PDB file of C-alpha atoms in Angstrom:
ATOM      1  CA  UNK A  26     -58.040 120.480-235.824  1.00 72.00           C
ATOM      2  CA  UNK A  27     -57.458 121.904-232.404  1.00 82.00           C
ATOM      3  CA  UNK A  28     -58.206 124.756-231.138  1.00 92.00           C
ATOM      4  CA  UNK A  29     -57.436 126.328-228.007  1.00 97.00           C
ATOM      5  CA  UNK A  30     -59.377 129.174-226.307  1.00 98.00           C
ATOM      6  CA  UNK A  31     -58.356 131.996-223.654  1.00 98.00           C
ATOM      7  CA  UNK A  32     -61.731 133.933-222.946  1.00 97.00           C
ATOM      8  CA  UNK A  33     -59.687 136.790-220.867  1.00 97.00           C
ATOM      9  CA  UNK A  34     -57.786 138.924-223.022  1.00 97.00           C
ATOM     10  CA  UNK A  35     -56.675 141.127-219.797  1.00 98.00           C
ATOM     11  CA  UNK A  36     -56.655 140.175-216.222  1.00 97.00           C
ATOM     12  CA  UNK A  37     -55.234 142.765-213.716  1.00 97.00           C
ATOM     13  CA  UNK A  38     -53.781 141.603-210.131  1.00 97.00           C
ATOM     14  CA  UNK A  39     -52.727 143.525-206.874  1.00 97.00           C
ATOM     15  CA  UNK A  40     -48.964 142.159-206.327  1.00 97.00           C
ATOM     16  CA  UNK A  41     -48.791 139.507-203.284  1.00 97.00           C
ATOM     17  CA  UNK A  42     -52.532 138.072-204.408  1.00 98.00           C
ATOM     18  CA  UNK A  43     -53.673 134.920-206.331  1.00 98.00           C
ATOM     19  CA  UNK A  44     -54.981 135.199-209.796  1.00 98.00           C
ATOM     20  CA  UNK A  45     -56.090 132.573-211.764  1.00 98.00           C
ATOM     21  CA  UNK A  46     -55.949 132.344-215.996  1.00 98.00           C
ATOM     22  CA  UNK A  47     -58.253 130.432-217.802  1.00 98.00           C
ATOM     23  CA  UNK A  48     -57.849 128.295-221.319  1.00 98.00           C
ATOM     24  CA  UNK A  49     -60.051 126.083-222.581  1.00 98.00           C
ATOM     25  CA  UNK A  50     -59.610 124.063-225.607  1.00 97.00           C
ATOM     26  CA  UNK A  51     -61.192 121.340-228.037  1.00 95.00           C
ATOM     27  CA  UNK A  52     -59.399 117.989-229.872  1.00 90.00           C
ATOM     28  CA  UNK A  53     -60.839 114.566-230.118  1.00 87.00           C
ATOM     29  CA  UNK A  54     -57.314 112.943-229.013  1.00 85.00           C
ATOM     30  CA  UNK A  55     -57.235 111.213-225.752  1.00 83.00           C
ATOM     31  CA  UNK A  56     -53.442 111.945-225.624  1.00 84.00           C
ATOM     32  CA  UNK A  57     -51.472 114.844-225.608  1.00 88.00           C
ATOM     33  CA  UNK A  58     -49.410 117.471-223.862  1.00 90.00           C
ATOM     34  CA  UNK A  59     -50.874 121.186-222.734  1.00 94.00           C
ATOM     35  CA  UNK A  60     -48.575 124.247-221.625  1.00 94.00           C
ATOM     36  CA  UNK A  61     -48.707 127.812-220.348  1.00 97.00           C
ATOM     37  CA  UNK A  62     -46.087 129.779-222.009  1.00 96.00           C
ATOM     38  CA  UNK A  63     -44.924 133.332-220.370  1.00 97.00           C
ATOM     39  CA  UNK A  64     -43.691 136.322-222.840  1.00 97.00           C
ATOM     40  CA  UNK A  65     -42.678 139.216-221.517  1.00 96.00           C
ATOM     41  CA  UNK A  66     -42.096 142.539-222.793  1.00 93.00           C
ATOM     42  CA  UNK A  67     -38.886 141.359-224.229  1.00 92.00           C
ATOM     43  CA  UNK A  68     -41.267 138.445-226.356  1.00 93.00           C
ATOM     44  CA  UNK A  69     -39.291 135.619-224.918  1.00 93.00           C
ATOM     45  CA  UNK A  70     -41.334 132.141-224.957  1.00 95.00           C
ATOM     46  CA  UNK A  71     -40.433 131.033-221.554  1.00 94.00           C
ATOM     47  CA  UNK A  72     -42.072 127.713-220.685  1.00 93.00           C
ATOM     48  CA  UNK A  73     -44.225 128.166-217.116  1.00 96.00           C
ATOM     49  CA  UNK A  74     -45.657 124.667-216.536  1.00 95.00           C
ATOM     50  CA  UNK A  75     -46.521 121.796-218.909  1.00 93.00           C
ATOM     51  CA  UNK A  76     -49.100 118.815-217.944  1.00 94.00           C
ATOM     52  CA  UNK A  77     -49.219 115.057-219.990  1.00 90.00           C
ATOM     53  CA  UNK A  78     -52.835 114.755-220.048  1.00 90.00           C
ATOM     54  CA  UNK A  79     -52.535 110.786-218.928  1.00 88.00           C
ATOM     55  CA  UNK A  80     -51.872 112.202-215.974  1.00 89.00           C
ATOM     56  CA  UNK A  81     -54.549 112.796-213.039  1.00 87.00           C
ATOM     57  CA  UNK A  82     -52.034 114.852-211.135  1.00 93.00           C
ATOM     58  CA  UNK A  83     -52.185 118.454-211.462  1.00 96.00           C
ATOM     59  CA  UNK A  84     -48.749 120.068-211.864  1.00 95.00           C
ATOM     60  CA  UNK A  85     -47.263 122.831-209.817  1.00 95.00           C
ATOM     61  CA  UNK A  86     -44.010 124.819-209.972  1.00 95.00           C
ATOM     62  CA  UNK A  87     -43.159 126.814-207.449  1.00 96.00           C
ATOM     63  CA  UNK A  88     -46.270 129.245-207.157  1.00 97.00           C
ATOM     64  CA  UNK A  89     -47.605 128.254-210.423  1.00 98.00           C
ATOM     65  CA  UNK A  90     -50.325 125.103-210.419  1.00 98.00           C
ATOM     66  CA  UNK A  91     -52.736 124.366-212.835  1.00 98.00           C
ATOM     67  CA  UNK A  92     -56.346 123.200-212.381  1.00 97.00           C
ATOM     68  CA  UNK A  93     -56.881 120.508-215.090  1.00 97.00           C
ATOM     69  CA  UNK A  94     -60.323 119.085-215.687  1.00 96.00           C
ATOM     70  CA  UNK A  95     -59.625 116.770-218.737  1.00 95.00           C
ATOM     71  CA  UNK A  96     -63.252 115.445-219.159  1.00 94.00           C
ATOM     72  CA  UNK A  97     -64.258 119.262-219.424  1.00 96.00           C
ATOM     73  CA  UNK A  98     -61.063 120.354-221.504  1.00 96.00           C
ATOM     74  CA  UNK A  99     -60.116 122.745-219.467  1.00 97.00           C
ATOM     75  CA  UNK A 100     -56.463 124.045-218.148  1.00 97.00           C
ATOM     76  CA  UNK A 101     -56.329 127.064-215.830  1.00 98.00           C
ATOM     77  CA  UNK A 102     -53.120 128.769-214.534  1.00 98.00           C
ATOM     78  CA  UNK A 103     -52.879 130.254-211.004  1.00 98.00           C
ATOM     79  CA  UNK A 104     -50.316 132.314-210.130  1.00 98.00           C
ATOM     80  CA  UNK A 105     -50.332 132.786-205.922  1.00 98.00           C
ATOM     81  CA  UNK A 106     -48.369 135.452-204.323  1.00 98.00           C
ATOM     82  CA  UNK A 107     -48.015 137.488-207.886  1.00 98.00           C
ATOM     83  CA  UNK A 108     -45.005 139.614-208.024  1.00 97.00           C
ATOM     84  CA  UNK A 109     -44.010 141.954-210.396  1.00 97.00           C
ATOM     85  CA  UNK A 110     -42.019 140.387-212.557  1.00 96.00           C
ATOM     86  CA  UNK A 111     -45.031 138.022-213.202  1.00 98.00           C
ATOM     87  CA  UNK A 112     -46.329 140.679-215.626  1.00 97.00           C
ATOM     88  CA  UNK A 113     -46.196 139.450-219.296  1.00 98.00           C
ATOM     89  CA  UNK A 114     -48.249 137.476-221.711  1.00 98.00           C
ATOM     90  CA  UNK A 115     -49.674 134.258-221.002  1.00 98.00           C
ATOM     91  CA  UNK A 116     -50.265 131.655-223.538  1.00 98.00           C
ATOM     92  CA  UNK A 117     -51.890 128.608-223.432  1.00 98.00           C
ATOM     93  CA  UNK A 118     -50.853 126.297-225.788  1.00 95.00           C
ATOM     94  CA  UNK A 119     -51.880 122.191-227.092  1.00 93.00           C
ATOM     95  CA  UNK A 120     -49.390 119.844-228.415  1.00 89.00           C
ATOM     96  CA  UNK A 121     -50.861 116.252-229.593  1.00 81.00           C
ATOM     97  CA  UNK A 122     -48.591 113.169-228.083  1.00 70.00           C
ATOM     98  CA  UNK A 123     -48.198 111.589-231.184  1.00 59.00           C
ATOM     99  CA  UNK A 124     -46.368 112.079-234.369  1.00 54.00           C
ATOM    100  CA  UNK A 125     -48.841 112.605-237.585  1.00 49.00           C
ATOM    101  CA  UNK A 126     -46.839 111.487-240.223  1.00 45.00           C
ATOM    102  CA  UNK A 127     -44.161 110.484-238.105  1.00 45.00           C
ATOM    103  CA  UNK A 128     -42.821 113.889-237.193  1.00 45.00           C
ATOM    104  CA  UNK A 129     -42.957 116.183-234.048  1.00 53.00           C
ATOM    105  CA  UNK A 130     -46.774 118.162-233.849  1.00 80.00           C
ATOM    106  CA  UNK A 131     -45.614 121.822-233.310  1.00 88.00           C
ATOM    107  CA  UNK A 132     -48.379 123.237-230.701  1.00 91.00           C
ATOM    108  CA  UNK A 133     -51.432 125.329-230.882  1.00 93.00           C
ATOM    109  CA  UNK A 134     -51.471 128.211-228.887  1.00 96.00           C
ATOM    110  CA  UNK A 135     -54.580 130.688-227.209  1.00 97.00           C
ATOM    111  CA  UNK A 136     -54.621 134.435-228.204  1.00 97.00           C
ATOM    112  CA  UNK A 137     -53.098 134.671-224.954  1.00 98.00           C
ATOM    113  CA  UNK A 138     -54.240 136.622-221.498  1.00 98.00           C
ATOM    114  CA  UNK A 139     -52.154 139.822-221.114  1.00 98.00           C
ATOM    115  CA  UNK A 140     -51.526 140.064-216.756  1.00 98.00           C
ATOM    116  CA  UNK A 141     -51.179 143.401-215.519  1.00 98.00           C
ATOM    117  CA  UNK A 142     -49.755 143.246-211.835  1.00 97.00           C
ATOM    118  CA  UNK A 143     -50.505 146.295-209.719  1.00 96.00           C
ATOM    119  CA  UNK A 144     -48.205 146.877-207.203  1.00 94.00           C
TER     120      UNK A 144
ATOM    121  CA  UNK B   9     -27.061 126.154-220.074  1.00 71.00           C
ATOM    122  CA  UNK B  10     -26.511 126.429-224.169  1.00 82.00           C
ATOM    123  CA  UNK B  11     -29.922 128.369-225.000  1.00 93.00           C
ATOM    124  CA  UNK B  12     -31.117 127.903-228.556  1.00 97.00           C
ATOM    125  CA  UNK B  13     -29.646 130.852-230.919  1.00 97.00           C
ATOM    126  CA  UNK B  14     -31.075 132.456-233.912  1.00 98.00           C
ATOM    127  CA  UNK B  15     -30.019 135.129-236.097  1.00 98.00           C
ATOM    128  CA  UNK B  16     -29.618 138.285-236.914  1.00 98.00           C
ATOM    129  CA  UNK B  17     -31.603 138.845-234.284  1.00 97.00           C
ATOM    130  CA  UNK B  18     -33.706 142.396-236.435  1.00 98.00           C
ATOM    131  CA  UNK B  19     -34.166 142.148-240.471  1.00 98.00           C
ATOM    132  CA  UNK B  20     -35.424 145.117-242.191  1.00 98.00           C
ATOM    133  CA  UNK B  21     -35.979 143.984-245.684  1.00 98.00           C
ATOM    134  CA  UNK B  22     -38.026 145.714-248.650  1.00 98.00           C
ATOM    135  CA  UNK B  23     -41.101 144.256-250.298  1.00 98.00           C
ATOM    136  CA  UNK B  24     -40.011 141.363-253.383  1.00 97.00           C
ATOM    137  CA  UNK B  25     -36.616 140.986-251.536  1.00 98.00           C
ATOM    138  CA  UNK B  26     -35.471 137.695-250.394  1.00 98.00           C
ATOM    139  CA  UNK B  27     -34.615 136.695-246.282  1.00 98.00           C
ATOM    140  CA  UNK B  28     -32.957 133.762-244.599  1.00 98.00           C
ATOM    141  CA  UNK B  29     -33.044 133.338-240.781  1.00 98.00           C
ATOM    142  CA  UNK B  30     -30.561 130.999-238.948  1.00 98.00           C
ATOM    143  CA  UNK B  31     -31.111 128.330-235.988  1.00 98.00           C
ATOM    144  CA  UNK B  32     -29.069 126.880-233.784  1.00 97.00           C
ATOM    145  CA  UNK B  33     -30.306 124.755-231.492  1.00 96.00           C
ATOM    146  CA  UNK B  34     -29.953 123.583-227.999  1.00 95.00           C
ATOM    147  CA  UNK B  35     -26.362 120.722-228.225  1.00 94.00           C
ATOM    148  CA  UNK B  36     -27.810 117.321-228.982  1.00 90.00           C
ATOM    149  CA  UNK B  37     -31.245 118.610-229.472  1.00 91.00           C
ATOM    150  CA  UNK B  38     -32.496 116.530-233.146  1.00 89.00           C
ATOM    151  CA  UNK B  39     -35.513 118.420-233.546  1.00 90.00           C
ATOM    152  CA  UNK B  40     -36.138 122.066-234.577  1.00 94.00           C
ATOM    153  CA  UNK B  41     -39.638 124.295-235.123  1.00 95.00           C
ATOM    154  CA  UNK B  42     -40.198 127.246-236.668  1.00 97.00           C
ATOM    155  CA  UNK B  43     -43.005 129.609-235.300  1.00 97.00           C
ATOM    156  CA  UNK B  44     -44.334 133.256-236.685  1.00 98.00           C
ATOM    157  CA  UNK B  45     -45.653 135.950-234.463  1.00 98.00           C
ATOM    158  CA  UNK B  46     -47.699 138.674-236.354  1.00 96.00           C
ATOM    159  CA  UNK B  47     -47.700 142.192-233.450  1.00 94.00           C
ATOM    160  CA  UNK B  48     -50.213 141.293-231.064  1.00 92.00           C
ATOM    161  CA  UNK B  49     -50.990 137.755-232.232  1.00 95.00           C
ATOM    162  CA  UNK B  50     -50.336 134.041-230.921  1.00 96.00           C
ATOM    163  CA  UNK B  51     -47.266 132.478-232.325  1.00 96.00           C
ATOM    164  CA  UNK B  52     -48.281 130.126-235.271  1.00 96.00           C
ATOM    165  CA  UNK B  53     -46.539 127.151-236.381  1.00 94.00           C
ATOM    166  CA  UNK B  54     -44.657 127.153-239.622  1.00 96.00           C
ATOM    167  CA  UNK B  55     -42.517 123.888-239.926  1.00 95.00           C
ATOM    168  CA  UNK B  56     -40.958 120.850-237.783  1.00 93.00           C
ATOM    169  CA  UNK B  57     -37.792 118.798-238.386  1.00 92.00           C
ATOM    170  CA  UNK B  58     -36.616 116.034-236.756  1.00 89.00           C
ATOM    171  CA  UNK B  59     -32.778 114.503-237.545  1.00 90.00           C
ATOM    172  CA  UNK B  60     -32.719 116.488-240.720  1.00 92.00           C
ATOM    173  CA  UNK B  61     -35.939 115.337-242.082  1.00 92.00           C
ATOM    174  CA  UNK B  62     -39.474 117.823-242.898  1.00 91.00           C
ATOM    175  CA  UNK B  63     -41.282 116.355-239.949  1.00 87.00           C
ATOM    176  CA  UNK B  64     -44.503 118.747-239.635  1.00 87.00           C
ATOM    177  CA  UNK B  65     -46.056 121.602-241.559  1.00 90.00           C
ATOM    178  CA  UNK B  66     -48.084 123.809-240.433  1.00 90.00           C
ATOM    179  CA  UNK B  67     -49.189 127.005-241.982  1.00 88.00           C
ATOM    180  CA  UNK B  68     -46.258 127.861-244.108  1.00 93.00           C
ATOM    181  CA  UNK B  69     -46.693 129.998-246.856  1.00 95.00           C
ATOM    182  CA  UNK B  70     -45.339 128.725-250.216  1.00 96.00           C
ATOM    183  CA  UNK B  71     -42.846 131.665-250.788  1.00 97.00           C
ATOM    184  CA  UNK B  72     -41.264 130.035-247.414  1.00 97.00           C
ATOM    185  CA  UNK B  73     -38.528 126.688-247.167  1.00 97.00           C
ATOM    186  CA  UNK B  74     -36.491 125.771-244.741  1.00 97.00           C
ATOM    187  CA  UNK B  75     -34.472 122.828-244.002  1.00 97.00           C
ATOM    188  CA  UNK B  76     -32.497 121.023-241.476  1.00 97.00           C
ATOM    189  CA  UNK B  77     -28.422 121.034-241.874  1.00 96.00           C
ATOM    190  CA  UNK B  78     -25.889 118.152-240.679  1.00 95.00           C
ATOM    191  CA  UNK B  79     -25.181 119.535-237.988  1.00 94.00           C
ATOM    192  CA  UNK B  80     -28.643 120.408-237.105  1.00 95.00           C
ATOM    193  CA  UNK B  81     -28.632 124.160-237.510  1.00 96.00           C
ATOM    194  CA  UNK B  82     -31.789 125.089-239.713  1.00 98.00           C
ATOM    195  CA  UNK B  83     -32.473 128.068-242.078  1.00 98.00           C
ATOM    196  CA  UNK B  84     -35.959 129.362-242.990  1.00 98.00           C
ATOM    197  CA  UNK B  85     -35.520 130.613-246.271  1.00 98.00           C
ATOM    198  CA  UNK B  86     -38.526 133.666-247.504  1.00 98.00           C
ATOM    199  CA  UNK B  87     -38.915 134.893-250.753  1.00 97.00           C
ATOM    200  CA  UNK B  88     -41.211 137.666-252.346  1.00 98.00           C
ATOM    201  CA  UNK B  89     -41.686 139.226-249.342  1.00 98.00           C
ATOM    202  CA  UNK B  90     -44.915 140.686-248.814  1.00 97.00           C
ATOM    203  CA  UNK B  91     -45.580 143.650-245.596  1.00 97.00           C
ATOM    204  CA  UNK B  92     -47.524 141.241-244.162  1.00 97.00           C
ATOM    205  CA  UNK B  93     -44.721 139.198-243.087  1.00 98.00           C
ATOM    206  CA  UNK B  94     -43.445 141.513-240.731  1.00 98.00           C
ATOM    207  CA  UNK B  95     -43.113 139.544-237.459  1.00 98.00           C
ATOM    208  CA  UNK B  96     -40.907 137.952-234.836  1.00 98.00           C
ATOM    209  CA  UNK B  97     -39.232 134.475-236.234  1.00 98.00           C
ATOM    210  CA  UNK B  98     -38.855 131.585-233.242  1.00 97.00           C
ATOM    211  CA  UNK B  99     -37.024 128.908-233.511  1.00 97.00           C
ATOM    212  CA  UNK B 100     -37.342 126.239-230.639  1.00 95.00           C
ATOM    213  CA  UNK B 101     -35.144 122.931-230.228  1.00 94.00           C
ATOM    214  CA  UNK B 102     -36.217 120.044-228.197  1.00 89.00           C
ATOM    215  CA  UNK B 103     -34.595 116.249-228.374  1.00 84.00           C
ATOM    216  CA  UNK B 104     -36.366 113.446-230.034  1.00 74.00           C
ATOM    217  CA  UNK B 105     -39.353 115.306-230.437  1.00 70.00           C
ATOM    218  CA  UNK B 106     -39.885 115.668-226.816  1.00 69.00           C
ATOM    219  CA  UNK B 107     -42.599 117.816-225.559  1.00 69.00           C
ATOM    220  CA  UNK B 108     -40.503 120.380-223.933  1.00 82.00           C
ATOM    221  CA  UNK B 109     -39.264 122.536-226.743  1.00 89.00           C
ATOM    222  CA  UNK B 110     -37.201 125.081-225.603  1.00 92.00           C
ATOM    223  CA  UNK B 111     -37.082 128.957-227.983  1.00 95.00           C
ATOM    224  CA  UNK B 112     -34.552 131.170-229.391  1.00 96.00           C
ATOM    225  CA  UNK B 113     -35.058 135.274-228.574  1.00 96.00           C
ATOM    226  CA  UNK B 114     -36.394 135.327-231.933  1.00 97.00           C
ATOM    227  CA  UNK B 115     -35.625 137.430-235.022  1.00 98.00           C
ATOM    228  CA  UNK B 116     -37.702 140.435-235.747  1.00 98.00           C
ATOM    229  CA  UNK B 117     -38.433 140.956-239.447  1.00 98.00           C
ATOM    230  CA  UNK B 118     -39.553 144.328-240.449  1.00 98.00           C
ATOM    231  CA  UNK B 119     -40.584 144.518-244.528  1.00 98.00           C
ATOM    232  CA  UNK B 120     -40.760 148.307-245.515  1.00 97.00           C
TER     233      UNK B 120
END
């Protein structure tokens, strides 16, 4: 089974600065999809940034980029110029690429890294 | 943009009684998960179904079904209701089991 792991529970930021989030996680697929997830206090899942792990790229949106190291298993999140509305929940989360049994994998989320932004 | 819907969006429910939450997914979007998030815990994934048909499973208690409709709406049926299942419901939609799922604003089940 897969697991994924987010070793910061609570990370705290001055607004306008870089932070990063870190997520490591463990499968013995080759394969597969990995996301950060944002919930805010309203516990919407909003979808931050996904990465196909086939790829060597590293994926940004806007000022959200992740540092994947796929031979280490590991996905970090930086946020860059962190505003205030960047407070929330962070989840990592693992989805496999395939289909066991033919169906769609649901995904695996971290216990998540609560960001505090101080303004 | 259609967002995926679920409701009612709070359930207050006593213990033994019986609950059904609705989805409705994003238009044209064939596949549907269900997700349960216990306060202060990391969503966990219940069920899958793609065009109508049990896909995935993950750690869905027995008192819980759900299924897939026609028009591919899908109801997650709880019985014997325990305290412990006191959480926030997701549904999320994506097409053709695509990676990008996309979630409801949840339902928030309180069992007194």
């Amino acid at each position: 089974a897969q697991t994924v792991t987010q070793s910061q529970p609570e990370m705290s930021v001055q607004e306008a600065e870089t932070v990063t989030l870190s997520c490591t996680y463990d499968t013995s697929e080759s394969d597969y999809y990995l996301f950060w997830y944002k919930q805010p206090p309203s516990r919407q899942m909003i979808l931050v940034i996904r990465q196909e792990a086939y790829k060597q790229q590293n994926a940004t949106e806007n000022r959200f980029s992740v540092n994947f190291q796929k031979a280490a298993k590991s996905f970090s999140l930086k946020i860059s110029d962190s505003q205030l509305g960047d407070a929330a929940m962070y989840f990592c989360a693992y989805r496999t690429r395939g289909y066991s049994g033919g169906g769609a994998d649901g995904l695996t989320f971290g216990k998540g890294t609560h960001l505090i932004i101080q303004p | 943009a259609a967002g995926v819907i679920q409701s009612p969006r709070h359930l207050i429910k006593e213990k033994r009684e019986t609950a059904t939450l609705k989805c409705y997914p994003i238009p044209r979007h064939d596949t549907v998960y269900w997700y349960q998030q216990g306060p202060g815990q990391d969503p966990q994934f219940l069920i899958s179904f793609y065009e109508k048909m049990q896909s995935d499973k993950g750690s869905i208690p027995d008192r819980f079904s759900a299924q897939q409709f026609s028009d591919y709406h899908s109801e997650l049926n709880m019985s014997s209701l325990e305290l412990g299942d006191s959480a926030l419901y997701f549904c999320a939609s994506s097409r053709d089991r695509g990676y990008e799922a996309f979630f409801g604003q949840g339902t928030r089940l309180t069992v007194v």
